[in-house]
Amino acid sequence: MEKEKNFFRAVENRRTRYALTDRSPVPDDKIEEIIRFAVKCAPSAFNSQGARLLVLFGAKHHAFWRLTKEALKKIVPPENFSATQEKLASFDAARGTILYFEDWDTVEGLQQKFPTYKDNFPIWAYESNGMVEFIIWTALAEVGLGASLQHYNPLVDEAVRREFGVPESWKLIAQMPFGEPYAPADKKDFLPLDERVKILK
C-alpha cells in the first residue's frame, strides 16, 4: 500500500514547470541514470524500442535554444518576437534539455513485417515515446527537478540534424528543458472524472 501511495504521489507531483534555473539538486550522472532507466523499461509495440534521445547539457543545451530562436525569428512577426524571445530565454536558463526522437526506420520495418497493422505503428510509436517522456518527467520531479514539454518540431528538425549529427531516421517528437524550479507550478483545474471515466460492470 505504501508503494502505491508513493507512486500516486510521484504522478501527482509531476507538473509543468517553466521557472527553471541551471542548478540541480542531483549530479548530472544521476539525471543520466534516470533517463537510461526510462528508455530501457518503457513499453513499446512489439518490443520495438524505437525511442531515441539526445540529452543536452552546457554548451550543447544553449546551442539548441539558440538555433530554435534563429528558426522562430524567420517566421514570427517582429512585433511579437519579444514575447517569443522571453519564453525561449526561460528554457535556455535551465540545466539542460532532452530531445525526444522516434527511429522511423524501426517504424517502417514493423510496417513491412506486419502489414496488417501498418497504419497503427506510427500511432503506437508516439504512444511509446509519450511513456518514455512521462517516466522521465515524473522521475525528475522526484529528485527535485522541474521540466516542461515543448514542440518546436518540425521547424527545427533540419537545424538539429546539422548541429548534433542526428541520423536521418530519427524523427524529432518533443523537447524537455529541465532544471531546479524557483517558483511553484500554476494552479491546475480538473474536469469532473465522471465525464472522463465510465465504469461498466
Coordinates of N, CA and C in Angstrom, one line a residue:
M1 N 0.8 -1.2 0.0 CA 0.0 0.0 0.0 C 0.9 1.3 0.0
E2 N 2.0 1.2 0.8 CA 2.9 2.4 0.8 C 3.5 2.6 -0.5
K3 N 3.9 1.6 -1.3 CA 4.5 1.7 -2.6 C 3.4 2.4 -3.5
E4 N 2.2 2.0 -3.4 CA 1.1 2.5 -4.3 C 1.0 4.0 -4.0
K5 N 1.0 4.4 -2.7 CA 0.9 5.8 -2.3 C 2.0 6.6 -2.9
N6 N 3.2 6.0 -2.8 CA 4.4 6.7 -3.3 C 4.3 7.0 -4.8
F7 N 3.8 5.9 -5.5 CA 3.7 6.1 -6.9 C 2.7 7.2 -7.3
F8 N 1.5 7.1 -6.6 CA 0.5 8.1 -6.9 C 1.0 9.5 -6.6
R9 N 1.7 9.7 -5.5 CA 2.3 11.0 -5.1 C 3.2 11.5 -6.1
A10 N 4.1 10.6 -6.7 CA 5.0 11.0 -7.7 C 4.3 11.4 -8.9
V11 N 3.2 10.7 -9.3 CA 2.5 11.1 -10.5 C 1.8 12.5 -10.3
E12 N 1.3 12.7 -9.1 CA 0.6 14.0 -8.8 C 1.6 15.1 -8.7
N13 N 2.8 14.8 -8.3 CA 3.8 15.9 -8.2 C 4.5 16.3 -9.5
R14 N 4.3 15.5 -10.5 CA 4.8 15.8 -11.9 C 3.9 16.9 -12.5
R15 N 4.5 18.1 -12.6 CA 3.8 19.2 -13.1 C 4.6 20.0 -14.2
T16 N 4.0 20.8 -15.0 CA 4.7 21.6 -15.9 C 5.3 22.8 -15.2
R17 N 6.7 22.9 -15.3 CA 7.4 23.9 -14.6 C 8.2 24.8 -15.6
Y18 N 7.9 26.0 -15.7 CA 8.6 26.9 -16.6 C 9.7 27.7 -15.9
A19 N 9.5 28.0 -14.7 CA 10.5 28.9 -13.9 C 11.7 28.0 -13.4
L20 N 12.7 27.9 -14.3 CA 13.8 26.9 -14.0 C 15.1 27.7 -14.0
T21 N 16.0 27.1 -13.2 CA 17.4 27.6 -13.1 C 18.3 26.6 -13.7
D22 N 19.6 26.9 -13.8 CA 20.6 25.9 -14.3 C 21.2 25.1 -13.2
R23 N 20.6 25.2 -12.0 CA 21.1 24.4 -10.8 C 20.4 23.1 -10.8
S24 N 20.9 22.1 -10.1 CA 20.3 20.8 -9.9 C 20.6 20.3 -8.6
P25 N 19.6 19.7 -7.9 CA 19.8 19.1 -6.6 C 20.5 17.8 -6.7
V26 N 20.7 17.2 -7.9 CA 21.4 16.0 -8.1 C 22.4 16.1 -9.1
P27 N 23.5 15.3 -9.1 CA 24.5 15.4 -10.2 C 24.0 15.0 -11.5
D28 N 24.7 15.4 -12.6 CA 24.3 15.1 -13.9 C 24.2 13.6 -14.2
D29 N 25.1 12.9 -13.5 CA 25.1 11.4 -13.8 C 23.9 10.7 -13.2
K30 N 23.3 11.3 -12.2 CA 22.0 10.8 -11.7 C 20.9 11.1 -12.7
I31 N 20.9 12.2 -13.3 CA 19.9 12.5 -14.4 C 20.1 11.6 -15.5
E32 N 21.3 11.3 -15.9 CA 21.6 10.3 -17.0 C 21.1 8.9 -16.6
E33 N 21.2 8.6 -15.4 CA 20.8 7.3 -14.9 C 19.3 7.1 -15.0
I34 N 18.6 8.2 -14.6 CA 17.1 8.2 -14.7 C 16.7 8.1 -16.2
I35 N 17.3 8.8 -17.1 CA 16.9 8.7 -18.5 C 17.2 7.4 -19.1
R36 N 18.3 6.8 -18.8 CA 18.6 5.4 -19.3 C 17.6 4.4 -18.8
F37 N 17.3 4.5 -17.5 CA 16.3 3.6 -16.9 C 15.0 3.7 -17.6
A38 N 14.5 4.9 -17.9 CA 13.2 5.1 -18.5 C 13.2 4.5 -20.0
V39 N 14.3 4.8 -20.7 CA 14.4 4.3 -22.1 C 14.4 2.8 -22.1
K40 N 15.1 2.2 -21.1 CA 15.2 0.7 -21.1 C 13.8 0.1 -20.7
C41 N 13.1 0.7 -19.8 CA 12.0 0.0 -19.2 C 10.6 0.4 -19.8
A42 N 10.5 1.5 -20.5 CA 9.3 1.9 -21.1 C 8.8 0.9 -22.1
P43 N 7.5 0.6 -22.1 CA 6.9 -0.4 -23.1 C 6.9 0.2 -24.5
S44 N 6.9 -0.7 -25.5 CA 6.8 -0.3 -26.9 C 6.2 -1.4 -27.7
A45 N 5.5 -1.1 -28.7 CA 4.8 -2.1 -29.5 C 5.7 -3.1 -30.1
F46 N 5.4 -4.4 -29.9 CA 6.2 -5.5 -30.4 C 7.7 -5.4 -29.8
N47 N 7.8 -4.7 -28.7 CA 9.1 -4.5 -28.0 C 10.1 -3.9 -29.0
S48 N 9.6 -3.0 -29.8 CA 10.4 -2.4 -30.9 C 11.5 -1.4 -30.4
Q49 N 11.3 -0.8 -29.2 CA 12.3 0.0 -28.6 C 12.8 1.1 -29.6
G50 N 11.9 1.8 -30.1 CA 12.2 2.8 -31.1 C 12.5 4.2 -30.6
A51 N 12.4 4.5 -29.3 CA 12.7 5.8 -28.8 C 14.2 6.1 -28.8
R52 N 14.5 7.3 -29.2 CA 15.9 7.7 -29.2 C 16.0 9.1 -28.6
L53 N 17.0 9.3 -27.8 CA 17.1 10.6 -27.0 C 18.4 11.2 -27.2
L54 N 18.5 12.5 -27.2 CA 19.7 13.3 -27.0 C 19.5 14.1 -25.7
V55 N 20.5 14.0 -24.8 CA 20.5 14.7 -23.6 C 21.5 15.8 -23.7
L56 N 21.1 17.1 -23.6 CA 22.0 18.2 -23.8 C 22.3 19.0 -22.5
F57 N 23.5 19.1 -22.2 CA 24.0 20.0 -21.1 C 24.9 21.1 -21.6
G58 N 25.1 22.1 -20.8 CA 26.1 23.1 -21.1 C 25.9 23.8 -22.5
A59 N 27.0 23.8 -23.2 CA 27.1 24.5 -24.5 C 26.1 23.9 -25.5
K60 N 25.9 22.6 -25.4 CA 25.0 21.9 -26.4 C 23.6 22.3 -26.1
H61 N 23.2 22.4 -24.8 CA 21.9 22.8 -24.4 C 21.6 24.2 -24.9
H62 N 22.6 25.1 -24.7 CA 22.4 26.5 -25.2 C 22.4 26.6 -26.7
A63 N 23.1 25.7 -27.4 CA 23.1 25.7 -28.8 C 21.7 25.3 -29.4
F64 N 21.0 24.4 -28.7 CA 19.7 24.0 -29.2 C 18.8 25.2 -29.1
W65 N 18.8 26.0 -28.0 CA 17.8 27.1 -27.9 C 18.2 28.3 -28.7
R66 N 19.5 28.4 -29.1 CA 20.0 29.4 -30.0 C 19.4 29.1 -31.4
L67 N 19.5 27.9 -31.8 CA 19.1 27.5 -33.2 C 17.5 27.6 -33.2
T68 N 16.9 27.3 -32.1 CA 15.4 27.4 -32.1 C 15.0 28.9 -32.2
K69 N 15.7 29.8 -31.5 CA 15.5 31.2 -31.6 C 15.7 31.7 -33.1
E70 N 16.7 31.2 -33.7 CA 17.0 31.6 -35.1 C 15.9 31.2 -36.0
A71 N 15.4 29.9 -35.8 CA 14.4 29.4 -36.7 C 13.1 30.2 -36.5
L72 N 12.7 30.5 -35.3 CA 11.5 31.2 -35.0 C 11.6 32.7 -35.5
K73 N 12.7 33.3 -35.4 CA 12.9 34.6 -35.9 C 12.5 34.8 -37.3
K74 N 12.6 33.7 -38.1 CA 12.3 33.8 -39.5 C 10.8 33.8 -39.8
I75 N 10.0 33.4 -38.8 CA 8.5 33.2 -39.1 C 7.7 34.0 -38.1
V76 N 8.2 34.5 -37.0 CA 7.4 35.3 -36.0 C 7.5 36.7 -36.4
P77 N 6.4 37.4 -36.5 CA 6.4 38.9 -36.8 C 7.2 39.6 -35.8
P78 N 8.0 40.6 -36.2 CA 8.9 41.4 -35.3 C 8.2 41.9 -34.1
E79 N 7.0 42.4 -34.3 CA 6.2 43.0 -33.2 C 5.9 42.0 -32.1
N80 N 5.9 40.7 -32.5 CA 5.6 39.6 -31.5 C 6.8 38.9 -31.0
F81 N 8.0 39.2 -31.5 CA 9.1 38.4 -31.2 C 9.7 38.5 -29.8
S82 N 9.4 39.7 -29.2 CA 10.0 39.9 -27.8 C 9.4 38.9 -26.9
A83 N 8.1 38.6 -27.0 CA 7.4 37.6 -26.1 C 8.0 36.2 -26.4
T84 N 8.2 35.9 -27.7 CA 8.8 34.6 -28.0 C 10.2 34.5 -27.5
Q85 N 11.0 35.5 -27.6 CA 12.4 35.6 -27.1 C 12.4 35.4 -25.6
E86 N 11.5 36.0 -24.9 CA 11.4 35.8 -23.4 C 11.2 34.4 -23.0
K87 N 10.2 33.7 -23.8 CA 9.9 32.4 -23.5 C 11.1 31.4 -23.7
L88 N 11.8 31.7 -24.9 CA 12.9 30.8 -25.2 C 14.1 31.0 -24.2
A89 N 14.2 32.3 -23.7 CA 15.3 32.6 -22.7 C 15.0 31.8 -21.4
S90 N 13.8 31.6 -21.1 CA 13.4 30.8 -19.9 C 13.9 29.4 -20.0
F91 N 13.7 28.8 -21.2 CA 14.2 27.4 -21.5 C 15.7 27.4 -21.5
D92 N 16.3 28.4 -22.1 CA 17.8 28.4 -22.2 C 18.4 28.5 -20.8
A93 N 17.7 29.1 -19.9 CA 18.2 29.3 -18.5 C 18.2 28.0 -17.7
A94 N 17.6 27.0 -18.2 CA 17.5 25.7 -17.5 C 18.9 24.9 -17.4
R95 N 18.8 23.8 -16.7 CA 20.1 23.0 -16.6 C 20.4 22.3 -17.9
G96 N 19.4 21.8 -18.5 CA 19.6 21.0 -19.8 C 18.4 20.8 -20.5
T97 N 18.4 20.1 -21.6 CA 17.3 19.8 -22.4 C 17.4 18.4 -23.0
I98 N 16.3 17.7 -22.9 CA 16.2 16.3 -23.5 C 15.4 16.4 -24.8
L99 N 16.0 16.0 -25.9 CA 15.3 15.9 -27.2 C 14.9 14.5 -27.4
Y100 N 13.6 14.3 -27.6 CA 12.9 13.0 -27.8 C 12.7 12.8 -29.3
F101 N 13.2 11.6 -29.8 CA 13.0 11.2 -31.2 C 12.4 9.8 -31.2
E102 N 11.9 9.5 -32.4 CA 11.5 8.1 -32.7 C 12.2 7.7 -33.9
D103 N 12.8 6.5 -33.9 CA 13.6 6.0 -35.1 C 12.6 5.5 -36.1
W104 N 12.4 6.2 -37.2 CA 11.4 5.9 -38.2 C 11.8 4.7 -39.0
D105 N 13.1 4.3 -39.1 CA 13.4 3.0 -39.7 C 12.8 1.9 -38.9
T106 N 12.7 2.0 -37.6 CA 12.1 0.9 -36.8 C 10.6 0.9 -37.1
V107 N 10.0 2.0 -37.2 CA 8.5 2.1 -37.5 C 8.3 1.4 -38.9
E108 N 9.0 1.8 -39.9 CA 8.8 1.3 -41.2 C 9.2 -0.1 -41.3
G109 N 10.1 -0.6 -40.6 CA 10.5 -2.0 -40.6 C 9.3 -2.9 -40.0
L110 N 8.6 -2.4 -39.0 CA 7.5 -3.0 -38.4 C 6.3 -3.0 -39.4
Q111 N 6.2 -1.9 -40.1 CA 5.1 -1.8 -41.1 C 5.3 -2.9 -42.2
Q112 N 6.5 -3.1 -42.6 CA 6.8 -4.1 -43.7 C 6.6 -5.5 -43.2
K113 N 7.0 -5.7 -41.9 CA 6.9 -7.0 -41.3 C 5.5 -7.4 -41.0
F114 N 4.7 -6.5 -40.5 CA 3.3 -6.7 -40.1 C 2.4 -5.8 -40.8
P115 N 2.2 -6.0 -42.1 CA 1.4 -5.1 -42.9 C -0.1 -4.9 -42.4
T116 N -0.6 -5.9 -41.7 CA -2.0 -5.8 -41.2 C -2.1 -4.6 -40.3
Y117 N -1.0 -4.3 -39.6 CA -1.1 -3.2 -38.6 C -0.3 -1.9 -39.1
K118 N -0.1 -1.8 -40.4 CA 0.7 -0.8 -41.0 C 0.3 0.6 -40.5
D119 N -1.0 0.9 -40.5 CA -1.4 2.3 -40.1 C -1.3 2.6 -38.6
N120 N -1.2 1.5 -37.8 CA -1.1 1.7 -36.4 C 0.3 2.0 -35.8
F121 N 1.3 1.5 -36.5 CA 2.6 1.6 -36.0 C 3.1 3.0 -35.7
P122 N 2.8 4.0 -36.6 CA 3.2 5.4 -36.2 C 2.4 5.9 -34.9
I123 N 1.2 5.5 -34.8 CA 0.4 5.8 -33.6 C 1.1 5.2 -32.3
W124 N 1.4 3.9 -32.4 CA 1.9 3.2 -31.3 C 3.3 3.8 -31.0
A125 N 4.0 4.2 -32.0 CA 5.4 4.8 -31.7 C 5.2 6.1 -30.9
Y126 N 4.3 6.9 -31.2 CA 4.0 8.1 -30.4 C 3.6 7.8 -29.0
E127 N 2.7 6.7 -28.9 CA 2.3 6.3 -27.5 C 3.5 5.9 -26.7
S128 N 4.4 5.1 -27.3 CA 5.6 4.6 -26.6 C 6.5 5.8 -26.2
N129 N 6.7 6.7 -27.1 CA 7.5 7.9 -26.8 C 6.9 8.7 -25.7
G130 N 5.6 8.8 -25.7 CA 5.0 9.5 -24.6 C 5.2 8.9 -23.2
M131 N 5.3 7.6 -23.2 CA 5.5 6.9 -21.9 C 6.9 7.1 -21.5
V132 N 7.9 7.1 -22.4 CA 9.3 7.5 -22.0 C 9.3 8.9 -21.4
E133 N 8.6 9.8 -22.1 CA 8.6 11.2 -21.6 C 8.0 11.3 -20.2
F134 N 6.9 10.6 -20.0 CA 6.2 10.6 -18.7 C 7.1 10.0 -17.6
I135 N 7.7 8.9 -17.8 CA 8.6 8.3 -16.8 C 9.7 9.2 -16.4
I136 N 10.4 9.8 -17.4 CA 11.5 10.7 -17.1 C 11.0 12.0 -16.4
W137 N 9.9 12.6 -16.9 CA 9.3 13.8 -16.3 C 9.0 13.5 -14.8
T138 N 8.3 12.4 -14.5 CA 8.0 12.1 -13.2 C 9.2 11.8 -12.3
A139 N 10.1 11.1 -12.8 CA 11.3 10.7 -12.1 C 12.2 12.0 -11.8
L140 N 12.2 12.9 -12.7 CA 13.0 14.2 -12.5 C 12.3 15.0 -11.4
A141 N 11.0 15.0 -11.4 CA 10.3 15.7 -10.3 C 10.6 15.1 -8.9
E142 N 10.7 13.8 -8.9 CA 11.0 13.1 -7.6 C 12.4 13.5 -7.1
V143 N 13.3 13.9 -7.9 CA 14.6 14.3 -7.4 C 14.8 15.8 -7.3
G144 N 13.6 16.5 -7.5 CA 13.6 17.9 -7.3 C 13.9 18.8 -8.5
L145 N 13.7 18.2 -9.7 CA 13.9 18.9 -10.9 C 12.5 19.2 -11.6
G146 N 12.4 20.4 -12.1 CA 11.2 20.7 -12.8 C 11.4 20.6 -14.3
A147 N 10.4 20.5 -15.1 CA 10.5 20.3 -16.5 C 9.2 20.7 -17.2
S148 N 9.3 20.9 -18.5 CA 8.1 21.2 -19.3 C 8.3 20.5 -20.7
L149 N 7.3 20.2 -21.4 CA 7.4 19.6 -22.7 C 7.0 20.6 -23.8
Q150 N 8.0 20.7 -24.7 CA 7.8 21.7 -25.8 C 7.8 21.0 -27.2
H151 N 7.3 21.7 -28.2 CA 7.2 21.1 -29.5 C 7.6 22.1 -30.6
Y152 N 8.9 22.3 -30.8 CA 9.3 23.2 -31.9 C 9.6 22.5 -33.2
N153 N 9.4 21.2 -33.2 CA 9.5 20.4 -34.4 C 8.2 20.6 -35.2
P154 N 8.2 20.5 -36.5 CA 9.4 20.2 -37.3 C 10.2 21.4 -37.7
L155 N 9.9 22.6 -37.2 CA 10.5 23.8 -37.5 C 12.1 23.7 -37.4
V156 N 12.5 23.0 -36.3 CA 13.9 23.0 -36.0 C 14.6 21.7 -36.5
D157 N 13.9 20.8 -37.1 CA 14.4 19.5 -37.4 C 15.7 19.5 -38.1
E158 N 15.8 20.2 -39.2 CA 17.0 20.2 -40.1 C 18.2 20.8 -39.3
A159 N 17.9 21.9 -38.6 CA 19.0 22.6 -37.8 C 19.5 21.6 -36.8
V160 N 18.6 20.8 -36.1 CA 19.1 19.9 -35.1 C 19.9 18.8 -35.8
R161 N 19.6 18.3 -36.9 CA 20.4 17.3 -37.6 C 21.8 17.8 -37.9
R162 N 21.9 19.1 -38.4 CA 23.2 19.7 -38.7 C 24.0 19.9 -37.4
E163 N 23.4 20.5 -36.4 CA 24.1 20.8 -35.2 C 24.6 19.6 -34.4
F164 N 23.8 18.6 -34.3 CA 24.1 17.5 -33.4 C 24.4 16.2 -34.2
G165 N 24.4 16.2 -35.5 CA 24.7 14.9 -36.2 C 23.7 13.9 -36.1
V166 N 22.4 14.2 -36.0 CA 21.3 13.3 -35.8 C 21.1 12.5 -37.1
P167 N 20.9 11.2 -37.0 CA 20.6 10.3 -38.1 C 19.3 10.8 -38.8
E168 N 19.2 10.6 -40.1 CA 18.0 11.0 -40.9 C 16.8 10.2 -40.4
S169 N 17.0 9.0 -39.9 CA 15.8 8.2 -39.5 C 15.2 8.6 -38.2
W170 N 15.9 9.5 -37.4 CA 15.4 9.9 -36.1 C 14.4 11.1 -36.4
K171 N 13.2 10.9 -36.0 CA 12.1 11.9 -36.1 C 11.9 12.6 -34.8
L172 N 12.1 13.9 -34.8 CA 12.0 14.7 -33.5 C 10.5 14.7 -33.1
I173 N 10.3 14.4 -31.8 CA 9.0 14.3 -31.3 C 8.7 15.5 -30.3
A174 N 9.6 15.7 -29.4 CA 9.4 16.8 -28.3 C 10.7 17.2 -27.7
Q175 N 10.7 18.3 -27.0 CA 11.8 18.8 -26.3 C 11.5 19.1 -24.8
M176 N 12.3 18.7 -23.9 CA 12.1 18.9 -22.5 C 13.2 19.6 -21.8
P177 N 13.1 20.9 -21.6 CA 14.0 21.6 -20.8 C 13.8 21.3 -19.3
F178 N 14.9 21.2 -18.5 CA 14.7 20.8 -17.1 C 15.7 21.5 -16.3
G179 N 15.4 21.7 -15.0 CA 16.3 22.4 -14.1 C 15.6 22.5 -12.7
E180 N 16.3 23.1 -11.8 CA 15.8 23.3 -10.5 C 14.7 24.5 -10.5
P181 N 13.5 24.2 -10.1 CA 12.5 25.3 -10.2 C 12.6 26.3 -9.1
Y182 N 12.3 27.6 -9.4 CA 12.4 28.6 -8.4 C 11.0 29.2 -8.1
A183 N 9.9 28.7 -8.7 CA 8.6 29.2 -8.5 C 7.7 28.0 -8.5
P184 N 6.5 28.0 -7.8 CA 5.6 26.9 -7.8 C 4.9 26.7 -9.1
A185 N 4.4 25.5 -9.4 CA 3.6 25.3 -10.6 C 2.3 26.0 -10.5
D186 N 1.8 26.4 -11.7 CA 0.5 27.0 -11.8 C -0.6 26.1 -11.2
K187 N -1.7 26.8 -10.8 CA -2.8 26.0 -10.3 C -3.4 25.2 -11.5
K188 N -3.8 24.0 -11.2 CA -4.3 23.1 -12.2 C -5.8 22.8 -11.9
D189 N -6.7 23.0 -12.9 CA -8.1 22.7 -12.7 C -8.3 21.3 -13.4
F190 N -9.3 20.6 -12.8 CA -9.7 19.3 -13.3 C -11.1 19.2 -13.7
L191 N -11.4 18.6 -14.9 CA -12.7 18.3 -15.3 C -13.3 17.2 -14.4
P192 N -14.6 17.1 -14.2 CA -15.2 16.0 -13.4 C -14.8 14.7 -14.0
L193 N -14.4 13.8 -13.1 CA -13.9 12.5 -13.6 C -15.1 11.6 -14.2
D194 N -16.3 11.9 -13.7 CA -17.4 11.1 -14.2 C -17.6 11.4 -15.7
E195 N -17.1 12.6 -16.2 CA -17.2 12.9 -17.6 C -16.1 12.2 -18.4
R196 N -15.1 11.8 -17.7 CA -13.9 11.3 -18.4 C -13.7 9.8 -18.3
V197 N -14.3 9.2 -17.3 CA -14.2 7.8 -17.0 C -15.5 7.1 -16.8
K198 N -15.8 6.1 -17.6 CA -17.1 5.4 -17.4 C -16.8 4.0 -17.0
I199 N -17.4 3.5 -15.9 CA -17.2 2.2 -15.3 C -18.4 1.3 -15.7
L200 N -18.2 0.3 -16.4 CA -19.3 -0.6 -16.8 C -19.0 -2.0 -16.2
K201 N -20.1 -2.6 -15.6 CA -20.0 -3.9 -15.0 C -21.2 -4.8 -15.4

